[in-house]
Amino acid sequence: MTRSHTIRVQLGERSYDVVVGSGVRSQVFSALPSTARRALVITQDGIPFAIADDLKSAGLSVSTLTIGDGEEHKSLSTIEAIMVECANIGLTRNDVIVGVGGGMVTDVAGFAASLWHRGIAAVHVSTTLVGMVDAAIGGKTGVNLSTGKNLVGSFWQPRAVFCDTDALASLSPQEIRCGHGEMAKYHFLTGDNLLALELAERIARCVQIKADIVGADEREGGRRMLLNYGHTLAHALEIATDFSLAHGEAVAIGLVYAAHVAHQLGRIDQHRVDQHRAVVTGEYGLSCALPAGVSHEQLIQLMHGDKKALTGLTFVLDGPRGVEPVTSVDLEAVRRALHSMEVR
Ligand code: GLY
């Protein structure tokens, strides 16, 4: 095994480690509660690791539930199926749910763990770049409704997260792009040149940035909102394109769009907008153009439905004090910014 990186998410007695590196999945057993006799592994077809076999070899009684691929399966009916499986296998409060997969799996597995018997232990093995740098870390769990993404969920911190970089070789180009979209976000939050780092170090640095933010503001009362940079338009785009645009790809577009909104509001100059475009397209190799055929008014309607929209349209925007949440954003500025975007 090559050198691994361990980052601690500091949350008092709920603090936990995120371990990044090649082969770190072999450490999962050591993170389970000592009381666990049974484990329910939640995964999807095509996930490269046989964690269930490792846990069986370690003496646990293990069941595996394979959930569907695609955002339509990130649903309350999937949660119900998991709850029924928990009942069928007699999972107790002493036992554990292990999520093995990308962000969708760990979001669903974490949510299920938060619900079963009012909350049992969860451990995650993250197998995608976007999961490793974002989704698996920080305890946000949940599922979608037809009206919006992640509208039903909970904060439920895992006991540990393993980001095994061996999984990255099997990712599709779209999954890699998604990870890069979230990394570009961290670039704007910190100014770090993440691309100068070797891959495992780069993931570990992203985890550290996120761990620091989550440690300071677990329940998104303030600073954690910054992690939503680029996400207001991104979530709307995902829904408007029926998820043909994946999350991180949509975030890339959302970052450049947020720069246009900030420019329309006089918060940043054109040079800073150009920097956003250069980082997203030039450095991270992502498209920042709106997909053709998506109506601006539909996007605006969807952005109104965003969880963050407490007072009018809400965006995380760059400005003289850096990136910060801005509420009640002027609708005309939002429209003009959409018109400023390239279309492909
Ligand atoms: N993905 C944003 C957050 O975890 O807060």
Short mmCIF file of C-alpha atoms and ligand atoms in Angstrom, two decimals:
data_model
loop_
_atom_site.label_atom_id
_atom_site.label_comp_id
_atom_site.label_asym_id
_atom_site.label_seq_id
_atom_site.Cartn_x
_atom_site.Cartn_y
_atom_site.Cartn_z
CA MET A 1 0.00 0.00 0.00
CA THR A 2 1.31 3.48 -0.82
CA ARG A 3 1.29 6.20 1.82
CA SER A 4 -2.20 7.13 2.94
CA HIS A 5 -3.44 10.45 4.28
CA THR A 6 -5.67 10.72 7.33
CA ILE A 7 -7.75 13.83 7.90
CA ARG A 8 -9.79 14.25 11.07
CA VAL A 9 -13.22 15.86 10.94
CA GLN A 10 -13.31 17.56 14.34
CA LEU A 11 -16.79 17.27 15.82
CA GLY A 12 -16.16 16.61 19.50
CA GLU A 13 -17.22 13.10 20.48
CA ARG A 14 -18.50 12.54 16.92
CA SER A 15 -15.08 13.31 15.37
CA TYR A 16 -13.93 10.84 12.73
CA ASP A 17 -11.15 10.10 10.29
CA VAL A 18 -11.22 10.30 6.52
CA VAL A 19 -8.49 8.04 5.13
CA VAL A 20 -7.30 8.64 1.56
CA GLY A 21 -5.01 6.35 -0.41
CA SER A 22 -4.54 3.19 -2.40
CA GLY A 23 -5.88 0.07 -0.65
CA VAL A 24 -7.36 1.88 2.37
CA ARG A 25 -10.59 -0.12 1.99
CA SER A 26 -8.80 -2.93 3.85
CA GLN A 27 -9.13 -0.81 7.02
CA VAL A 28 -12.95 -0.73 7.08
CA PHE A 29 -13.32 -3.44 9.71
CA SER A 30 -11.21 -1.45 12.17
CA ALA A 31 -13.70 1.45 11.98
CA LEU A 32 -16.82 -0.57 12.79
CA PRO A 33 -18.37 -0.33 16.25
CA SER A 34 -17.01 -3.09 18.48
CA THR A 35 -20.64 -4.04 19.18
CA ALA A 36 -21.46 -4.75 15.53
CA ARG A 37 -22.43 -8.33 14.72
CA ARG A 38 -24.24 -7.57 11.48
CA ALA A 39 -23.53 -5.18 8.64
CA LEU A 40 -25.76 -4.06 5.82
CA VAL A 41 -23.64 -3.06 2.85
CA ILE A 42 -25.38 -0.65 0.49
CA THR A 43 -23.82 -0.42 -2.94
CA GLN A 44 -24.55 -0.31 -6.68
CA ASP A 45 -23.75 -2.56 -9.63
CA GLY A 46 -20.27 -2.00 -11.02
CA ILE A 47 -18.65 -0.79 -7.79
CA PRO A 48 -15.16 -2.29 -7.82
CA PHE A 49 -14.75 -3.37 -4.18
CA ALA A 50 -15.97 -6.55 -2.44
CA ILE A 51 -16.18 -5.02 1.04
CA ALA A 52 -18.93 -7.49 2.06
CA ASP A 53 -16.52 -10.41 1.54
CA ASP A 54 -13.86 -8.70 3.68
CA LEU A 55 -16.36 -8.14 6.49
CA LYS A 56 -17.62 -11.73 6.30
CA SER A 57 -14.04 -12.97 6.57
CA ALA A 58 -13.72 -10.83 9.69
CA GLY A 59 -16.65 -12.73 11.25
CA LEU A 60 -19.61 -10.42 10.65
CA SER A 61 -22.97 -11.49 9.33
CA VAL A 62 -23.24 -9.37 6.18
CA SER A 63 -26.11 -8.62 3.79
CA THR A 64 -25.73 -6.54 0.67
CA LEU A 65 -28.41 -4.35 -0.88
CA THR A 66 -27.69 -3.11 -4.40
CA ILE A 67 -29.58 0.08 -5.12
CA GLY A 68 -30.40 1.42 -8.59
CA ASP A 69 -28.12 3.73 -10.51
CA GLY A 70 -29.39 7.20 -11.44
CA GLU A 71 -30.91 10.09 -9.51
CA GLU A 72 -34.43 8.65 -9.82
CA HIS A 73 -33.31 5.94 -7.41
CA LYS A 74 -32.15 8.50 -4.85
CA SER A 75 -35.66 8.37 -3.50
CA LEU A 76 -37.86 7.62 -0.52
CA SER A 77 -38.82 4.30 -2.11
CA THR A 78 -35.16 3.25 -2.06
CA ILE A 79 -35.03 4.25 1.61
CA GLU A 80 -38.14 2.16 2.28
CA ALA A 81 -36.52 -0.84 0.58
CA ILE A 82 -33.46 -0.40 2.80
CA MET A 83 -35.58 -0.14 5.95
CA VAL A 84 -37.40 -3.36 5.00
CA GLU A 85 -34.03 -5.07 4.49
CA CYS A 86 -32.84 -3.80 7.90
CA ALA A 87 -35.94 -5.39 9.44
CA ASN A 88 -35.54 -8.64 7.47
CA ILE A 89 -31.94 -9.15 8.58
CA GLY A 90 -32.58 -8.03 12.17
CA LEU A 91 -30.15 -5.11 12.12
CA THR A 92 -29.91 -3.75 15.67
CA ARG A 93 -28.75 -0.48 17.19
CA ASN A 94 -25.38 -2.14 17.78
CA ASP A 95 -24.90 -2.89 14.09
CA VAL A 96 -23.73 -0.85 11.14
CA ILE A 97 -24.61 0.26 7.64
CA VAL A 98 -21.67 0.47 5.25
CA GLY A 99 -22.08 2.59 2.11
CA VAL A 100 -19.77 1.54 -0.71
CA GLY A 101 -19.99 3.73 -3.79
CA GLY A 102 -20.24 7.28 -5.03
CA GLY A 103 -22.07 10.24 -3.57
CA MET A 104 -25.50 8.85 -4.25
CA VAL A 105 -24.74 5.63 -2.36
CA THR A 106 -23.18 7.33 0.64
CA ASP A 107 -26.00 9.95 0.78
CA VAL A 108 -28.63 7.19 0.73
CA ALA A 109 -26.73 4.84 3.08
CA GLY A 110 -26.10 7.67 5.55
CA PHE A 111 -29.75 8.70 5.47
CA ALA A 112 -30.86 5.11 6.05
CA ALA A 113 -28.43 4.80 8.97
CA SER A 114 -29.85 8.00 10.48
CA LEU A 115 -33.39 6.57 10.33
CA TRP A 116 -33.08 2.93 11.31
CA HIS A 117 -33.99 2.57 14.98
CA ARG A 118 -33.57 6.38 15.18
CA GLY A 119 -29.95 6.17 14.11
CA ILE A 120 -27.22 3.55 13.88
CA ALA A 121 -23.56 3.68 12.89
CA ALA A 122 -22.54 4.35 9.28
CA VAL A 123 -19.16 3.85 7.64
CA HIS A 124 -18.50 4.93 4.05
CA VAL A 125 -16.15 3.66 1.37
CA SER A 126 -16.15 6.34 -1.29
CA THR A 127 -15.39 5.18 -4.82
CA THR A 128 -15.77 8.32 -6.94
CA LEU A 129 -13.78 11.51 -7.10
CA VAL A 130 -16.80 13.67 -6.30
CA GLY A 131 -17.67 11.42 -3.37
CA MET A 132 -14.12 11.58 -2.03
CA VAL A 133 -13.71 15.34 -2.23
CA ASP A 134 -17.24 16.24 -1.19
CA ALA A 135 -20.28 14.00 -0.84
CA ALA A 136 -19.00 11.34 1.55
CA ILE A 137 -17.57 13.91 3.98
CA GLY A 138 -19.51 16.01 6.44
CA GLY A 139 -22.65 14.04 7.21
CA LYS A 140 -25.16 15.52 4.76
CA THR A 141 -27.45 12.67 3.80
CA GLY A 142 -30.69 12.57 1.89
CA VAL A 143 -32.83 11.78 -1.13
CA ASN A 144 -34.59 13.73 -3.87
CA LEU A 145 -38.23 14.57 -4.44
CA SER A 146 -39.60 15.17 -7.93
CA THR A 147 -39.58 18.87 -7.05
CA GLY A 148 -35.93 19.12 -6.10
CA LYS A 149 -32.64 17.54 -5.14
CA ASN A 150 -31.81 16.38 -1.61
CA LEU A 151 -34.96 17.95 -0.17
CA VAL A 152 -35.44 15.17 2.41
CA GLY A 153 -32.50 14.28 4.59
CA SER A 154 -30.57 14.57 7.80
CA PHE A 155 -27.18 15.44 9.18
CA TRP A 156 -25.70 12.10 10.18
CA GLN A 157 -21.96 11.84 10.56
CA PRO A 158 -20.28 8.56 9.65
CA ARG A 159 -17.80 6.85 11.99
CA ALA A 160 -15.15 6.89 9.27
CA VAL A 161 -14.76 7.45 5.53
CA PHE A 162 -12.32 5.52 3.34
CA CYS A 163 -11.42 7.14 0.01
CA ASP A 164 -9.69 4.30 -1.80
CA THR A 165 -7.94 5.76 -4.82
CA ASP A 166 -7.80 2.31 -6.47
CA ALA A 167 -11.43 2.96 -7.47
CA LEU A 168 -10.54 5.96 -9.59
CA ALA A 169 -9.08 3.92 -12.46
CA SER A 170 -12.54 2.60 -13.32
CA LEU A 171 -14.33 5.97 -13.37
CA SER A 172 -15.95 7.25 -16.56
CA PRO A 173 -14.77 10.55 -18.07
CA GLN A 174 -18.05 12.10 -16.84
CA GLU A 175 -17.34 10.97 -13.26
CA ILE A 176 -13.84 12.47 -13.45
CA ARG A 177 -15.31 15.73 -14.77
CA CYS A 178 -17.69 15.77 -11.81
CA GLY A 179 -14.82 15.51 -9.34
CA HIS A 180 -13.02 18.31 -11.13
CA GLY A 181 -16.11 20.53 -10.89
CA GLU A 182 -16.06 20.23 -7.09
CA MET A 183 -12.28 20.73 -7.00
CA ALA A 184 -12.66 23.94 -9.03
CA LYS A 185 -15.07 25.08 -6.31
CA TYR A 186 -12.37 24.57 -3.66
CA HIS A 187 -9.97 26.53 -5.87
CA PHE A 188 -12.27 29.58 -5.59
CA LEU A 189 -12.89 29.10 -1.87
CA THR A 190 -9.20 28.93 -0.98
CA GLY A 191 -7.09 30.08 -3.95
CA ASP A 192 -5.16 26.80 -3.64
CA ASN A 193 -3.46 25.45 -6.77
CA LEU A 194 -4.82 21.95 -6.24
CA LEU A 195 -3.72 20.74 -9.66
CA ALA A 196 -0.09 21.13 -8.57
CA LEU A 197 -0.58 18.28 -6.08
CA GLU A 198 -0.30 14.56 -6.75
CA LEU A 199 -3.79 12.95 -6.93
CA ALA A 200 -4.08 11.41 -3.44
CA GLU A 201 -2.62 14.58 -1.90
CA ARG A 202 -5.06 16.68 -3.94
CA ILE A 203 -8.00 14.64 -2.67
CA ALA A 204 -6.64 14.85 0.87
CA ARG A 205 -6.29 18.63 0.57
CA CYS A 206 -9.91 18.93 -0.61
CA VAL A 207 -11.01 16.72 2.30
CA GLN A 208 -9.04 18.94 4.69
CA ILE A 209 -10.70 22.10 3.32
CA LYS A 210 -14.11 20.52 3.72
CA ALA A 211 -13.29 19.03 7.15
CA ASP A 212 -12.24 22.47 8.43
CA ILE A 213 -15.50 24.01 7.23
CA VAL A 214 -17.68 21.18 8.59
CA GLY A 215 -15.80 21.26 11.91
CA ALA A 216 -16.60 24.98 12.20
CA ASP A 217 -20.23 24.82 11.02
CA GLU A 218 -21.65 21.31 10.91
CA ARG A 219 -25.28 22.30 10.27
CA GLU A 220 -24.74 25.03 7.70
CA GLY A 221 -25.60 27.97 9.90
CA GLY A 222 -22.95 30.08 8.18
CA ARG A 223 -19.58 29.09 6.77
CA ARG A 224 -20.68 25.71 5.41
CA MET A 225 -22.95 27.54 2.98
CA LEU A 226 -19.77 28.44 1.08
CA LEU A 227 -19.56 24.80 -0.01
CA ASN A 228 -22.63 25.57 -2.11
CA TYR A 229 -20.62 27.90 -4.37
CA GLY A 230 -21.88 27.26 -7.91
CA HIS A 231 -24.65 24.98 -6.64
CA THR A 232 -27.76 27.18 -6.98
CA LEU A 233 -27.71 27.03 -10.77
CA ALA A 234 -26.13 23.55 -10.71
CA HIS A 235 -29.07 21.91 -8.96
CA ALA A 236 -31.51 23.67 -11.33
CA LEU A 237 -29.51 22.51 -14.36
CA GLU A 238 -29.42 18.93 -13.17
CA ILE A 239 -33.20 18.87 -12.89
CA ALA A 240 -33.82 20.84 -16.10
CA THR A 241 -31.63 18.42 -18.08
CA ASP A 242 -33.19 15.38 -16.43
CA PHE A 243 -29.77 14.65 -14.91
CA SER A 244 -28.04 14.17 -18.28
CA LEU A 245 -25.78 16.88 -16.87
CA ALA A 246 -24.20 15.30 -13.79
CA HIS A 247 -23.68 17.18 -10.53
CA GLY A 248 -20.02 18.22 -10.85
CA GLU A 249 -20.44 19.18 -14.51
CA ALA A 250 -23.36 21.38 -13.49
CA VAL A 251 -21.30 22.87 -10.64
CA ALA A 252 -18.63 23.90 -13.18
CA ILE A 253 -21.25 25.86 -15.13
CA GLY A 254 -22.73 27.17 -11.88
CA LEU A 255 -19.37 28.58 -10.75
CA VAL A 256 -19.01 30.68 -13.90
CA TYR A 257 -22.68 31.67 -13.69
CA ALA A 258 -22.23 32.79 -10.07
CA ALA A 259 -19.36 34.99 -11.26
CA HIS A 260 -21.68 36.58 -13.85
CA VAL A 261 -24.33 37.21 -11.17
CA ALA A 262 -21.69 38.77 -8.90
CA HIS A 263 -20.57 40.95 -11.81
CA GLN A 264 -24.15 42.03 -12.56
CA LEU A 265 -24.48 43.08 -8.90
CA GLY A 266 -21.22 45.07 -9.09
CA ARG A 267 -19.47 42.76 -6.61
CA ILE A 268 -16.62 41.72 -8.93
CA ASP A 269 -15.13 43.09 -12.16
CA GLN A 270 -15.02 41.49 -15.61
CA HIS A 271 -11.43 40.34 -15.01
CA ARG A 272 -12.59 38.18 -12.09
CA VAL A 273 -15.38 36.72 -14.26
CA ASP A 274 -12.76 35.87 -16.89
CA GLN A 275 -10.64 34.23 -14.18
CA HIS A 276 -13.55 31.99 -13.27
CA ARG A 277 -13.97 30.95 -16.89
CA ALA A 278 -10.21 30.38 -17.28
CA VAL A 279 -9.97 28.19 -14.16
CA VAL A 280 -13.04 26.12 -14.99
CA THR A 281 -12.35 25.62 -18.69
CA GLY A 282 -8.57 26.08 -19.01
CA GLU A 283 -7.26 24.52 -15.79
CA TYR A 284 -9.96 21.95 -14.99
CA GLY A 285 -10.95 21.27 -18.62
CA LEU A 286 -14.68 21.64 -18.01
CA SER A 287 -17.42 23.22 -20.08
CA CYS A 288 -19.00 26.35 -18.63
CA ALA A 289 -21.66 26.76 -21.33
CA LEU A 290 -25.38 26.37 -20.66
CA PRO A 291 -26.87 23.38 -22.45
CA ALA A 292 -28.96 24.47 -25.44
CA GLY A 293 -32.73 24.28 -25.11
CA VAL A 294 -32.97 24.93 -21.37
CA SER A 295 -35.31 27.83 -20.71
CA HIS A 296 -34.04 30.63 -18.49
CA GLU A 297 -37.42 31.01 -16.82
CA GLN A 298 -37.47 27.31 -15.93
CA LEU A 299 -34.02 27.65 -14.37
CA ILE A 300 -35.17 30.67 -12.37
CA GLN A 301 -38.23 28.80 -11.15
CA LEU A 302 -36.07 25.84 -10.11
CA MET A 303 -33.58 28.13 -8.36
CA HIS A 304 -36.47 29.56 -6.32
CA GLY A 305 -37.11 26.00 -5.08
CA ASP A 306 -33.53 25.57 -3.81
CA LYS A 307 -33.21 24.71 -0.10
CA LYS A 308 -30.99 27.75 0.44
CA ALA A 309 -33.62 30.16 -0.94
CA LEU A 310 -34.88 31.37 2.44
CA THR A 311 -35.36 35.00 1.42
CA GLY A 312 -35.84 35.30 -2.33
CA LEU A 313 -33.22 33.92 -4.67
CA THR A 314 -30.08 33.02 -2.73
CA PHE A 315 -26.60 32.54 -4.17
CA VAL A 316 -23.10 32.12 -2.84
CA LEU A 317 -21.25 34.94 -4.60
CA ASP A 318 -17.74 36.28 -4.90
CA GLY A 319 -17.15 39.87 -3.84
CA PRO A 320 -14.85 42.32 -2.09
CA ARG A 321 -14.92 40.22 1.12
CA GLY A 322 -14.46 36.97 -0.79
CA VAL A 323 -17.12 34.32 -1.37
CA GLU A 324 -20.25 34.69 0.80
CA PRO A 325 -23.98 33.89 0.78
CA VAL A 326 -26.21 36.63 -0.65
CA THR A 327 -30.00 36.59 -0.22
CA SER A 328 -32.77 38.39 -2.10
CA VAL A 329 -30.72 38.60 -5.27
CA ASP A 330 -32.30 40.90 -7.86
CA LEU A 331 -34.21 38.90 -10.45
CA GLU A 332 -33.11 41.12 -13.34
CA ALA A 333 -29.44 40.55 -12.42
CA VAL A 334 -30.14 36.81 -12.40
CA ARG A 335 -31.75 37.04 -15.86
CA ARG A 336 -28.97 39.22 -17.30
CA ALA A 337 -26.35 36.81 -15.95
CA LEU A 338 -28.11 33.90 -17.70
CA HIS A 339 -27.99 35.90 -20.96
CA SER A 340 -24.22 36.46 -20.43
CA MET A 341 -23.55 32.72 -20.46
CA GLU A 342 -22.35 30.89 -23.55
CA VAL A 343 -24.72 28.22 -24.86
CA ARG A 344 -23.63 24.94 -26.40
N1 GLY B 1 -21.84 19.39 -0.43
C1 GLY B 1 -21.92 20.52 0.40
C2 GLY B 1 -21.84 20.20 1.86
O1 GLY B 1 -21.56 19.09 2.23
O2 GLY B 1 -22.05 21.07 2.66
#
